[in-house]
Amino acid sequence: MNYEFELKGGMDAGETFFSGQAFRWKKCGDKYEAIVGSSKISCFMQNNILVAQTSGESLEFWQHYFAADLDYDALRQSFCMDSRLKPCVEFAKGIRVLRQPFFETMCSFIISQNNNIPRITGIIERMCQTFGEKIDDNSYAFPTAQALADKSIEALGVLRSGFRAKYLSDAAKRVASGEINQQLLQQMSTQEARQKLCTIYGVGPKVADCVLLYSLGRSEVIPMDVHMKRAMEQQFPTGLTQSVIPYGGIAQQYIFHYTRLGKKTD
DNA sequence: GACCAGGCGTCTT
DNA sequence: AAGACGCATGGT
């Protein structure tokens, strides 16, 4: 399927795909490729238009994934009203926060705890190759919750995910049983959804907030870790401005990227 | 509130 | 070549 649609305010694919929010994107020549859910996508940007070739899913699915409706020109403009946020936005203007499939986002951020990106990528890759459905030659879908729930903790050993295997197992079982599902969380307030997510073994407030922001599109949620806390205390001692707060999670993505790759705060 | 739980990339010796 | 260190954390 070929799709072309506008992303309001544009996107820099590299900045977006390699900003630590998604772990399955690869740069192939001048295109970017990934498996999202059980579909393959190959895409590039042409002005503000995303040109994509996909193996499945609807136009609406992809527009939701890229948050096509959210106007990043307006967003950046309001962020830049805050002079402390301005350099962060200027550093990587093309970042968008994606809305990724629920179960794979949850697993990805369970895996990410006390971990580094190369290893996170490796574990996810093995997870897909071992337990995901084959799409073609060397493409595998992200495993379904059911597929993972059926495996014993020992069987998850091939992932070499260390102490996280038992967490992944509980997450898979709770999602496969239907007890935790996206629709239910969607209807809940952010606070209720966070509490529900935290009942999963191995999911604490940080991982829960990552799921809320990167999958459920709760743009106001700011996942806080020690680094982020430090950066916020240093750069934003009086907090974020009122106009930014509804999109604090997106602002956070700019701040994080800047403090990690841009000018250091200390 | 310390301390511990894989393993791997990266930096030091 | 080998050892140390740290990692978008959460449980005990």
PDB file of C-alpha atoms (C1' of nucleotides) in Angstrom, chain A residues 114 116 119 160 162 164, chain B residues 5-10:
ATOM      1  CA  ASN A 114      18.298   0.240  33.731  1.00  0.00           C
ATOM      2  CA  ASN A 116      21.043   1.116  27.145  1.00  0.00           C
ATOM      3  CA  ARG A 119      20.990  -3.651  24.132  1.00  0.00           C
ATOM      4  CA  ARG A 160      18.929 -12.499  27.351  1.00  0.00           C
ATOM      5  CA  GLY A 162      18.076 -10.663  32.409  1.00  0.00           C
ATOM      6  CA  ARG A 164      13.246  -8.340  33.024  1.00  0.00           C
TER       7      ARG A 164
ATOM      8  C1'  DA B   5      18.870  -7.978  39.435  1.00  0.00           C
ATOM      9  C1'  DG B   6      21.589  -9.672  33.140  1.00  0.00           C
ATOM     10  C1'  DG B   7      24.337  -8.393  29.844  1.00  0.00           C
ATOM     11  C1'  DC B   8      26.455  -5.467  26.715  1.00  0.00           C
ATOM     12  C1'  DG B   9      28.705  -1.209  24.822  1.00  0.00           C
ATOM     13  C1'  DT B  10      32.236   1.826  25.948  1.00  0.00           C
TER      14       DT B  10
END
